[in-house]
Short mmCIF file of C-alpha atoms in Angstrom, two decimals:
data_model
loop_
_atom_site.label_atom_id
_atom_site.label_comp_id
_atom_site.label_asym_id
_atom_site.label_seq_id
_atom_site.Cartn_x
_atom_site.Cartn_y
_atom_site.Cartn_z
CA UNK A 119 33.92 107.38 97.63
CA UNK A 120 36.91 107.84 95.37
CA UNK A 121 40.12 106.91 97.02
CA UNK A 122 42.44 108.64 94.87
CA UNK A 123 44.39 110.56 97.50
CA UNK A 124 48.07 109.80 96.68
CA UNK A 125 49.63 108.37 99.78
CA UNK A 126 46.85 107.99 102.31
CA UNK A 127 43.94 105.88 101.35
CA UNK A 128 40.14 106.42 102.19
CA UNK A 129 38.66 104.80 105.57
CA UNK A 130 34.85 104.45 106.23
CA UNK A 131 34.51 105.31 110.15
CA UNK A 132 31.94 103.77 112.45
CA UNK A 133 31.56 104.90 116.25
CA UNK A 134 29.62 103.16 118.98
CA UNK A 135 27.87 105.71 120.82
CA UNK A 136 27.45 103.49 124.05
CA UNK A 137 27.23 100.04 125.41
CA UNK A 138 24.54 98.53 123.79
CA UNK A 139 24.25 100.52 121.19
CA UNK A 140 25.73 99.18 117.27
CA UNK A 141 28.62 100.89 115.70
CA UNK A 142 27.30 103.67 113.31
CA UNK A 143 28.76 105.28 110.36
CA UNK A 144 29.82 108.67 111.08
CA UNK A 145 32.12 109.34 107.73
CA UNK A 146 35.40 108.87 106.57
CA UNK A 147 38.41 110.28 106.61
CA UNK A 148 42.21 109.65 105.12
CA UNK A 149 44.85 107.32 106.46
CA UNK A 150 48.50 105.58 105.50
CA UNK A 151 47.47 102.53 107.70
CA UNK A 152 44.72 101.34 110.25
CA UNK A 153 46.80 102.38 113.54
CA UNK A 154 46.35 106.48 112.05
CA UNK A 155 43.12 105.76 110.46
CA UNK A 156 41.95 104.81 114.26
CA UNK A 157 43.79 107.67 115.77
CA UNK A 158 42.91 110.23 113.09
CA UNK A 159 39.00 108.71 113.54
CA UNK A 160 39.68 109.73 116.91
CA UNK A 161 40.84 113.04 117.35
CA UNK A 162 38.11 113.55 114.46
CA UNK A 163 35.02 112.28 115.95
CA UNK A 164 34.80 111.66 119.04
CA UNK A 165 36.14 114.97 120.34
CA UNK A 166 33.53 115.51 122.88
CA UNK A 167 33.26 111.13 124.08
CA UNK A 168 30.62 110.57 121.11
CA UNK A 169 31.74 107.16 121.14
CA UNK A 170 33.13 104.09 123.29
CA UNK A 171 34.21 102.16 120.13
CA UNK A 172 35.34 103.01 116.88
CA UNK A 173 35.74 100.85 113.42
CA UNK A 174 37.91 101.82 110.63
CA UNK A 175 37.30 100.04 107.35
CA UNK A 176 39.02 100.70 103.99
CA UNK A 177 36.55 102.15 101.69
CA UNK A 178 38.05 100.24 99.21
CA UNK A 179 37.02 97.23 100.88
CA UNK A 180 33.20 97.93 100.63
CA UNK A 181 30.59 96.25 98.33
CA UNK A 182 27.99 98.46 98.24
CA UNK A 183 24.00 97.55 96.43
CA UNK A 184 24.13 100.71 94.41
CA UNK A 185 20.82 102.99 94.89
CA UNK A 186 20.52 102.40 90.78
CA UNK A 187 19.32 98.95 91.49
CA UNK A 188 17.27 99.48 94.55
CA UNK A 189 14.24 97.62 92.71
CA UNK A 190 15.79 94.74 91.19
CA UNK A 191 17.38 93.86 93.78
CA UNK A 192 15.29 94.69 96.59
CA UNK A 193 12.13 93.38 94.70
CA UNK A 194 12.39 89.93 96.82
CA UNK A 195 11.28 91.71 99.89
CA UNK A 196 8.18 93.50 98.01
CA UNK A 197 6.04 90.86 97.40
CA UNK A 198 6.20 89.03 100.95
CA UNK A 199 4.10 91.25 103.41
CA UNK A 200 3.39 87.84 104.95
CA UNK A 201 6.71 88.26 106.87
CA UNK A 202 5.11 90.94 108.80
CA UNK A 203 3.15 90.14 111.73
CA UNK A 204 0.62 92.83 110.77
CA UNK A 205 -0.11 90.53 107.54
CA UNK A 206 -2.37 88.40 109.63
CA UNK A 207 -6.10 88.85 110.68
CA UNK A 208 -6.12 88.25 114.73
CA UNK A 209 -9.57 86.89 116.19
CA UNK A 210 -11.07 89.25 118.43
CA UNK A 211 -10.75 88.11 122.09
CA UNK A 212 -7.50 86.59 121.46
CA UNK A 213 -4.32 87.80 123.84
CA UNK A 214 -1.00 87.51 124.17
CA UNK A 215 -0.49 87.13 120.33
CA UNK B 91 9.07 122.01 111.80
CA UNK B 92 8.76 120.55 108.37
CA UNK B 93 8.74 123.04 105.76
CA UNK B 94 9.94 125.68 108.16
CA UNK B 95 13.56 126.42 108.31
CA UNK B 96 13.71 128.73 111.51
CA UNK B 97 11.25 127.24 113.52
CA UNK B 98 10.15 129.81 116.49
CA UNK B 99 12.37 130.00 119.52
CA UNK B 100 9.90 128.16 121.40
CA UNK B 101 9.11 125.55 119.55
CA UNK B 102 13.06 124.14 119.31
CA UNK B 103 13.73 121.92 121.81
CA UNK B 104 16.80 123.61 123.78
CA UNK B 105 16.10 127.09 121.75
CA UNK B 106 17.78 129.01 120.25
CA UNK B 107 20.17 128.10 117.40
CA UNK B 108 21.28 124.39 118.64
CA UNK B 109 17.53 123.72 119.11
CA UNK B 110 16.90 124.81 115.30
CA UNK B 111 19.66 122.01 114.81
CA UNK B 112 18.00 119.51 116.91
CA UNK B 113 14.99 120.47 114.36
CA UNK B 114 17.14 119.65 110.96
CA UNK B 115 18.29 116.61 112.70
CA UNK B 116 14.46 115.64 113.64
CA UNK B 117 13.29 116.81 109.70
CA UNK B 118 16.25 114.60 107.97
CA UNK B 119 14.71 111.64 109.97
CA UNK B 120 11.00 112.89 109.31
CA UNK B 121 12.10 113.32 106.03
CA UNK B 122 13.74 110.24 105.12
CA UNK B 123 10.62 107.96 106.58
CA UNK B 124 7.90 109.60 104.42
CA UNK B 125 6.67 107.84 101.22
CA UNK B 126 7.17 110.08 98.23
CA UNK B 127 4.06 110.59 96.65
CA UNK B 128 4.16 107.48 94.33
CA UNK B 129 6.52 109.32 91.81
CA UNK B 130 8.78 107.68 88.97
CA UNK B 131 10.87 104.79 90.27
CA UNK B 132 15.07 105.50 90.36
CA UNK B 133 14.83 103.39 87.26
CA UNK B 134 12.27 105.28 85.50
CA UNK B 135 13.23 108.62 84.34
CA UNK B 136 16.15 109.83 86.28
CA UNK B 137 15.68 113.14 85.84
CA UNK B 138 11.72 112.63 87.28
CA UNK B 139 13.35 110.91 90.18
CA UNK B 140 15.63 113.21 91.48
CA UNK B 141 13.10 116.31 91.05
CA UNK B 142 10.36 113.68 93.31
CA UNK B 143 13.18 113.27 95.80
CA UNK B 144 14.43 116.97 96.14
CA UNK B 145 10.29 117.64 96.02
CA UNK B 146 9.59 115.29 98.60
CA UNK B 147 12.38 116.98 100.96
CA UNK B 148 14.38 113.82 101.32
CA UNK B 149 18.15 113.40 100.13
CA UNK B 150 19.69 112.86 97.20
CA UNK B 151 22.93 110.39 98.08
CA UNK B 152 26.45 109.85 96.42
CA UNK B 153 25.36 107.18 93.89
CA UNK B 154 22.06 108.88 93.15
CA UNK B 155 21.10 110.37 89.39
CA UNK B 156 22.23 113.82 89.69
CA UNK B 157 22.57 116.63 86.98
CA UNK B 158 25.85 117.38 86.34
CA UNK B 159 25.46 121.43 87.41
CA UNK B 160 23.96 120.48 90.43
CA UNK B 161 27.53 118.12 91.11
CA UNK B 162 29.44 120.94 89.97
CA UNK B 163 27.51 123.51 92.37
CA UNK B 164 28.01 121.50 95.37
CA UNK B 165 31.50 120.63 94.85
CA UNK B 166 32.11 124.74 94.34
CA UNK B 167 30.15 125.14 97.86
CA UNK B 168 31.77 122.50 99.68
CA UNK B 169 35.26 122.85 99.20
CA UNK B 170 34.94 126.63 99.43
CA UNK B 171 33.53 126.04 102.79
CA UNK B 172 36.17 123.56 103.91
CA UNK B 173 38.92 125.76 102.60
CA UNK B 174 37.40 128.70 104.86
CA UNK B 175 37.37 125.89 107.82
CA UNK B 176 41.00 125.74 107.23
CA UNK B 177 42.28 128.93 106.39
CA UNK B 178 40.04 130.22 109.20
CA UNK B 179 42.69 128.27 111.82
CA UNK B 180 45.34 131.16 110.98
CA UNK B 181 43.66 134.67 112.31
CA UNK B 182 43.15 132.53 115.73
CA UNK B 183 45.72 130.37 115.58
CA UNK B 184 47.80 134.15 116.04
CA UNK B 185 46.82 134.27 119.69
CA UNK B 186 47.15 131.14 121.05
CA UNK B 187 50.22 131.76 122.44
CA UNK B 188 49.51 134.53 123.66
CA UNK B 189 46.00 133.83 125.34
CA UNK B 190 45.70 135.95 128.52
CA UNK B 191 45.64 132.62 130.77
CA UNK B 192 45.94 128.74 130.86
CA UNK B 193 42.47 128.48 130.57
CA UNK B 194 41.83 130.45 127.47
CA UNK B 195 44.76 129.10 125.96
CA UNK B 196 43.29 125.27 126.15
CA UNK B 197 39.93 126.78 125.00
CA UNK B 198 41.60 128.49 121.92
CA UNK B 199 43.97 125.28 121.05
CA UNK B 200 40.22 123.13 121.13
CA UNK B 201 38.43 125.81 119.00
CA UNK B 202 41.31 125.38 116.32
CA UNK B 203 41.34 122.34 116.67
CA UNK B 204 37.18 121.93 115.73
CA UNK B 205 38.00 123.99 112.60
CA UNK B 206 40.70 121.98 111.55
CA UNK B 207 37.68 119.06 112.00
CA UNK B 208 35.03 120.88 110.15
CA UNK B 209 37.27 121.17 107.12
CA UNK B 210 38.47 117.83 107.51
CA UNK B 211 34.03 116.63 106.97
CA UNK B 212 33.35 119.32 104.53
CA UNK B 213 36.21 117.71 102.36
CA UNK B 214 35.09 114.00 103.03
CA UNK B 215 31.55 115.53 102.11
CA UNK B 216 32.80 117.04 98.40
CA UNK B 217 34.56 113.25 98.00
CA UNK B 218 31.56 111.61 97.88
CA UNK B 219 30.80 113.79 94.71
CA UNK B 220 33.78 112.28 93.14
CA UNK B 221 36.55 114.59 93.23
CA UNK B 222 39.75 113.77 95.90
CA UNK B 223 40.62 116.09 98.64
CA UNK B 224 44.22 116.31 97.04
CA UNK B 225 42.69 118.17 94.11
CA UNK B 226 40.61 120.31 96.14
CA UNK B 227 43.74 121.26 98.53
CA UNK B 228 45.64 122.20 95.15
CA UNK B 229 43.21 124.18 93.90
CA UNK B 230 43.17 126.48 97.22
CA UNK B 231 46.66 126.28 96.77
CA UNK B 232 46.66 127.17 93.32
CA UNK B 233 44.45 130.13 94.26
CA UNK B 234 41.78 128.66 91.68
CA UNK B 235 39.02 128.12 94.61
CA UNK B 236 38.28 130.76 96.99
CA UNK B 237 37.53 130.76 101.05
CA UNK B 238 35.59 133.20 102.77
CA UNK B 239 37.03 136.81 102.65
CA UNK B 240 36.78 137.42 106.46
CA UNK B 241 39.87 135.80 107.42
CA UNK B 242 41.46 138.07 104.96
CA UNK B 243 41.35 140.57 108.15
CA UNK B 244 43.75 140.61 110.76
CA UNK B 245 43.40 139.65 114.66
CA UNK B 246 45.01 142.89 115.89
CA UNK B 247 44.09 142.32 119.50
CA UNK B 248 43.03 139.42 122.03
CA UNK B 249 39.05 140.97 121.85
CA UNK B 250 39.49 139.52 117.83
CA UNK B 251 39.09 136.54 119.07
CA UNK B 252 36.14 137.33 121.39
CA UNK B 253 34.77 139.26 117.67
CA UNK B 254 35.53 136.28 115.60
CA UNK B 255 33.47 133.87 118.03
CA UNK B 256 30.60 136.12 118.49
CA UNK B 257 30.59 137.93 115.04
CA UNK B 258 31.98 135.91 112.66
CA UNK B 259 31.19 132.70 114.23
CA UNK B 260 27.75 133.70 114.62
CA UNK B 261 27.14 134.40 110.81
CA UNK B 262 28.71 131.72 109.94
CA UNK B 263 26.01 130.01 111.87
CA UNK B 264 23.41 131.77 110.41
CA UNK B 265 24.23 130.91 107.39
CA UNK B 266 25.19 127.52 108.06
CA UNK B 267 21.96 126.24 110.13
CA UNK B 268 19.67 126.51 107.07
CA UNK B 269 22.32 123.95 104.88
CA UNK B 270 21.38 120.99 107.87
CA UNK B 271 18.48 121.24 105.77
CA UNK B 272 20.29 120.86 101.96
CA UNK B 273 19.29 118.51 99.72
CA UNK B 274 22.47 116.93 99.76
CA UNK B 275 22.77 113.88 102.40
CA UNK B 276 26.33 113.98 102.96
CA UNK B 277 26.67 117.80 103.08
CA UNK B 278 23.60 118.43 105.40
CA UNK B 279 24.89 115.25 107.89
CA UNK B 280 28.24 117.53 107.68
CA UNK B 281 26.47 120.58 108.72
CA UNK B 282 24.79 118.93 111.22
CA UNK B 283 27.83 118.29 113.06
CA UNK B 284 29.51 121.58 112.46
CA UNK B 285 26.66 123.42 113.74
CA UNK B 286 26.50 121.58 117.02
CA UNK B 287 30.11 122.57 117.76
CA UNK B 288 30.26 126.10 116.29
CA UNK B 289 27.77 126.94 119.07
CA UNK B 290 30.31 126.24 121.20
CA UNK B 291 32.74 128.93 119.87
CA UNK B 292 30.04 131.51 119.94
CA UNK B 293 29.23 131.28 123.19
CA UNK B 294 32.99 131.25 124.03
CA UNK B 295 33.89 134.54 121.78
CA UNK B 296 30.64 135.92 123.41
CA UNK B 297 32.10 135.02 127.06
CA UNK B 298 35.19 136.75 126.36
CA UNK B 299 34.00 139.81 125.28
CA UNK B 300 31.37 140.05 128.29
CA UNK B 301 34.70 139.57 130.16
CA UNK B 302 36.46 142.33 128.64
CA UNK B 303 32.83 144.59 128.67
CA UNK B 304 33.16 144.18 132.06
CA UNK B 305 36.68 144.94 133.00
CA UNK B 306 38.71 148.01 133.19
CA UNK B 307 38.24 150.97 130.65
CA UNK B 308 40.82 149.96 128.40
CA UNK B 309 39.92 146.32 128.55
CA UNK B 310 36.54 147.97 127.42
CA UNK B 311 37.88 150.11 124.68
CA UNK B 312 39.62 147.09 123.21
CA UNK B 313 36.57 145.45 122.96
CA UNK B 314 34.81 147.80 121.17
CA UNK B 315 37.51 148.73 118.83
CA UNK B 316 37.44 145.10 118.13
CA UNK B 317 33.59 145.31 117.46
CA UNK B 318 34.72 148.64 115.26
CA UNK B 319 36.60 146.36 112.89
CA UNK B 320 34.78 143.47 112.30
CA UNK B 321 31.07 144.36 112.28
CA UNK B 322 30.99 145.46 108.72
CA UNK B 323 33.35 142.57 107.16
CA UNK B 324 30.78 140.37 108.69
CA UNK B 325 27.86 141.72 107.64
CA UNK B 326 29.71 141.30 104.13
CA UNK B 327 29.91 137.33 105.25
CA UNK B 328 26.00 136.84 103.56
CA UNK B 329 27.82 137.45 100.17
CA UNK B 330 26.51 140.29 97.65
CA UNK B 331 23.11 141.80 97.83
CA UNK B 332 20.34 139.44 96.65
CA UNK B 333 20.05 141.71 93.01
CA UNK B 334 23.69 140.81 92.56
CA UNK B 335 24.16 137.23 93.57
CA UNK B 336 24.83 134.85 90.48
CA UNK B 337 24.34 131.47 91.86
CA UNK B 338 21.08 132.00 94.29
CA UNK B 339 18.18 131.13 91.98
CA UNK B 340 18.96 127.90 90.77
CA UNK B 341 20.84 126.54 94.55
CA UNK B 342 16.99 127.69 96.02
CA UNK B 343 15.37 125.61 93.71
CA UNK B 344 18.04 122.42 94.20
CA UNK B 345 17.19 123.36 97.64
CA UNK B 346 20.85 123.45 98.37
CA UNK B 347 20.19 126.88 99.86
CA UNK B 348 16.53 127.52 101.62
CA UNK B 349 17.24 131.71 101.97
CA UNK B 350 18.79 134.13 100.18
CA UNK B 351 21.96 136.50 101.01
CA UNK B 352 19.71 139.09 102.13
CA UNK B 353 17.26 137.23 104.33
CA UNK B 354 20.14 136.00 105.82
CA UNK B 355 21.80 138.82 106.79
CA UNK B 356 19.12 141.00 108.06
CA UNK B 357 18.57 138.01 110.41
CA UNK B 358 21.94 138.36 111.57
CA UNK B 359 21.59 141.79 112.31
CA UNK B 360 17.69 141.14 114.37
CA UNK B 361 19.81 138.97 116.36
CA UNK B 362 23.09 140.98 117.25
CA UNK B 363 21.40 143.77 118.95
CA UNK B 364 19.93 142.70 121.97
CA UNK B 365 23.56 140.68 122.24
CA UNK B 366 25.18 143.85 121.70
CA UNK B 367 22.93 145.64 124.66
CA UNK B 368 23.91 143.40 126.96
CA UNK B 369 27.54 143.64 126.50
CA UNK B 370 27.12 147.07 126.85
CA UNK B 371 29.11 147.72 123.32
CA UNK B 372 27.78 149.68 120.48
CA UNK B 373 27.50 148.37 116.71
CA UNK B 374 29.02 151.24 114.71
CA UNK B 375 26.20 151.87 112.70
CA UNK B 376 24.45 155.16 113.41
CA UNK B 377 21.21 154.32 111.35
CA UNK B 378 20.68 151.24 112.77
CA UNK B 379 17.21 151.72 114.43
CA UNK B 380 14.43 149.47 114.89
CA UNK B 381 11.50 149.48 111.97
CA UNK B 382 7.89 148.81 113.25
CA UNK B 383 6.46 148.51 109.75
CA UNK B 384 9.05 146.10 109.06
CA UNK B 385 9.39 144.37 112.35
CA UNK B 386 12.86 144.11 111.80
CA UNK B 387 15.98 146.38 112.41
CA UNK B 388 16.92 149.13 109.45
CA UNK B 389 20.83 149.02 109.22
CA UNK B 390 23.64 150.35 107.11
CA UNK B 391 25.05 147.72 104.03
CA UNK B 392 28.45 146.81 104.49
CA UNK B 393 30.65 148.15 101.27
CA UNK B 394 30.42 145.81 98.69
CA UNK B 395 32.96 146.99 96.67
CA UNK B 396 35.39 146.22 99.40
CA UNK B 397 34.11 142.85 99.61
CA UNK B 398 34.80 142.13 96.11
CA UNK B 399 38.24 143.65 96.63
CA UNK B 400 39.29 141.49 99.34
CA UNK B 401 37.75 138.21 97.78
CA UNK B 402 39.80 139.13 94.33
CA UNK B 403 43.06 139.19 96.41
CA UNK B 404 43.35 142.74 97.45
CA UNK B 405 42.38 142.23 101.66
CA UNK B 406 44.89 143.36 104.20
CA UNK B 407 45.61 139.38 104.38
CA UNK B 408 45.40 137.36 101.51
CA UNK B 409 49.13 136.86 100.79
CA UNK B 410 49.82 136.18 104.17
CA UNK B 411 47.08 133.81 104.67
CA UNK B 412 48.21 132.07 101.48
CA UNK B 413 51.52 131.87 102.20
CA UNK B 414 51.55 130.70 105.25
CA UNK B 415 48.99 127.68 103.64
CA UNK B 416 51.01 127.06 101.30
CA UNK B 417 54.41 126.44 103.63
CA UNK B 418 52.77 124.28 106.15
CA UNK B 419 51.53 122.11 103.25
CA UNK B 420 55.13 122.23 101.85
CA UNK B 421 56.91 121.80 105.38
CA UNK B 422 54.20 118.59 106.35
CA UNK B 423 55.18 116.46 103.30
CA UNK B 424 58.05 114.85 104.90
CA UNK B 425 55.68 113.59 107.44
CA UNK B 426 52.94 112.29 104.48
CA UNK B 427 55.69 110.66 102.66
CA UNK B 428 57.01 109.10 106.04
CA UNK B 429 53.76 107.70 107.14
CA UNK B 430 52.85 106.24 103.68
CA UNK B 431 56.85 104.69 103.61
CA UNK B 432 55.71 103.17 107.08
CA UNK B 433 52.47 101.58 106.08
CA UNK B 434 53.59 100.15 102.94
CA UNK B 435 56.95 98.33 105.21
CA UNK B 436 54.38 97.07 107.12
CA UNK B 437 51.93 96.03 104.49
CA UNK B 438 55.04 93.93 102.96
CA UNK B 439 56.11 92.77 106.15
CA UNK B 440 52.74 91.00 106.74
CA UNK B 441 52.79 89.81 103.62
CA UNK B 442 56.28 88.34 103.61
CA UNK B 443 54.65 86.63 107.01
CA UNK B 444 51.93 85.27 105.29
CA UNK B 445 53.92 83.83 102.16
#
């Protein structure tokens, strides 16, 4: 995700495939401004009507939880199973729950 | 599917080569839901943890550990692949205006068109590595990375461009449907895409040349003379001969690449045969004959020595092809320098708003 090109910066691009459906990355691609980034994004992926919506967002602009960390800082989540339904003994006989 | 590259015809859903694309697609999901088998954490070993992923079949991803060769090695692959994407525009990009009819003029414009759009991943693909497509584009212009030799040849009729979708199109495939499956996430998500739409130009090269098979008897001798000229230089597509190939060993065991040269090709070759039949053209090989022991089809090697002629700059193309790169990128930066002039107006327009 280096954004070194000279004059046109790097754009994240996210397409919604259908109503309903959330916007997906798809990749990237380079741009001067948001108006070519969208028309670049496009003419580059949705060639054959992959999508009904499209998002450009400046790589630049993206925080991003780096895969180095993945257990410090998704450890919260590890020790909770009791978020999950399955967590919890059902009597038998019991519906609708 | 999992752990088997070329699944049978009739197991793909759809067949054929788009259904063994549908089965990447289905494996990079499999893949990426399994538990690994309770190896080193990312914060561990590194080393541990990248062998545990590539083991475990899933993806390694742009801020993942990674050795440094492995970088290197993809970064080689990649941008040699997009530069092919790119320079490949030029042999076809000769006969669009001149297409016999509307039709396969607005076919020919969209094929080009695709290529331009497979470069334009493969280069976002080799960014997330950490080098800029600017370098990359100066090295091809530089002549310090390569593209495939193929397009060193020249489209000397319309059937080339029937040839290049079947033939060359169609190795390219075959080569290209096993990397859906490559270790790296960003360069098998790439593939993925590529391979879905390079089905496309197959089938339309093949079309054309049924067309021509089909026609009058010159239409039919054009064909074939076409199929004359480009069988060999795409046999030579798979690269050397497995015995001579410097990189294979160690991209096979990154998983990067699942077969080797060889494999590769002779699958090509099982495959043309029948397609050849049924156009009702020959392949101008007079040993190729079908090997019962073998169970595949004995053929004659293209001439390697010519391949590394034309890939160290001796072709019947490479200046031209280079040239003509290098003066559209020349000729287009007005229009990169105007756009980025534009943006940054605006950008101080909106901020001379906001103050």
């Amino acid at each position: 995700m280096s954004g070194t090109d000279s004059t046109s910066p790097l754009w994240e691009v996210f397409v919604r495939a259908r109503r309903g459906l959330a916007h997906t990355h798809v990749g990237s691609l380079h741009a001067p401004d948001a108006e070519l980034a969208l028309r670049n994004a496009r003419d580059l992926y949705t060639r054959r009507q992959e999508g009904v919506s499209i998002w450009v967002v400046p790589a630049a602009a993206i925080t991003a939880s780096s895969p180095d960390e993945k257990d410090a800082f998704f450890d919260p989540a590890a020790d909770k199973v009791y978020r999950h339904p399955t967590f919890y003994d059902v009597p038998d006989g019991v519906a609708h729950l | 599917m999992y752990g088997n590259d070329f699944s049978a015809p009739e197991d793909a859903p759809g067949g054929g080569l788009l259904g063994e694309v549908a089965a990447a697609e289905a494996a990079l999901r499999a893949a990426a839901t399994r538990q690994r088998g309770g190896g080193p954490g990312p914060d561990a070993d590194l080393e541990a943890y990248f062998a545990d992923v590539i083991d475990a079949d899933q993806k390694i991803e742009p801020r993942d550990w990674m050795p440094e060769a492995y970088r290197k090695t993809l970064i080689r692959q990649i941008a040699q692949h997009a530069h092919s994407e790119i320079i490949g525009m030029q042999p076809e990009g000769n006969w669009i205006s001149r297409a016999p009819s509307l039709k396969r003029k607005a076919i020919l414009l969209a094929k080009v068109q695709d290529e331009a759009g497979h470069g334009l991943y493969l280069y976002a693909a080799a960014e997330t590595l950490g080098v800029s497509r600017d370098e990359l584009v100066q090295l091809l212009l530089d002549g310090r990375q390569k593209y495939s030799s193929i397009f060193n040849y020249p489209t000397l009729s319309w059937a080339d461009v029937g040839v290049i979708g079947w033939l060359v199109d169609g190795a390219a495939i075959v080569n290209q449907v096993p990397l859906c499956r490559c270790s790296y996430g960003p360069y098998a998500r790439a593939m993925i895409r590529v391979c879905k739409e390079e089905s496309f130009h197959q089938r339309q090269g093949y079309e054309i040349l049924h067309t021509l098979a089909h026609g009058t008897l010159e239409q039919k001798a054009m064909a074939q003379d076409a199929v004359d000229r480009w069988w060999y230089p795409s046999l030579a597509m798979f690269g050397p001969p497995d015995g001579d190939s410097t990189h294979s060993a160690r991209s096979m065991a990154w998983k990067i690449k699942r077969f080797s040269n060889d494999e590769l090709r002779q699958r090509f070759v099982d495959m043309c045969v029948q397609q050849a039949e049924i156009l009702g053209l020959t392949l101008p090989d007079p040993d190729l004959r079908w090997n019962e022991q073998c169970q595949a089809y004995d053929f004659t090697e293209p001439d390697y020595a010519e391949l590394m002629r034309v890939i160290s700059g001796e072709g019947p193309c490479n200046r031209q092809r280079m040239e003509h790169r290098r003066r559209a990128h020349a000729e287009g930066a007005w229009v990169r320098v105007a756009a980025a002039a534009y943006a940054a107006k605006r950008s101080t327009a909106r901020e001379a708003v906001a103050a």
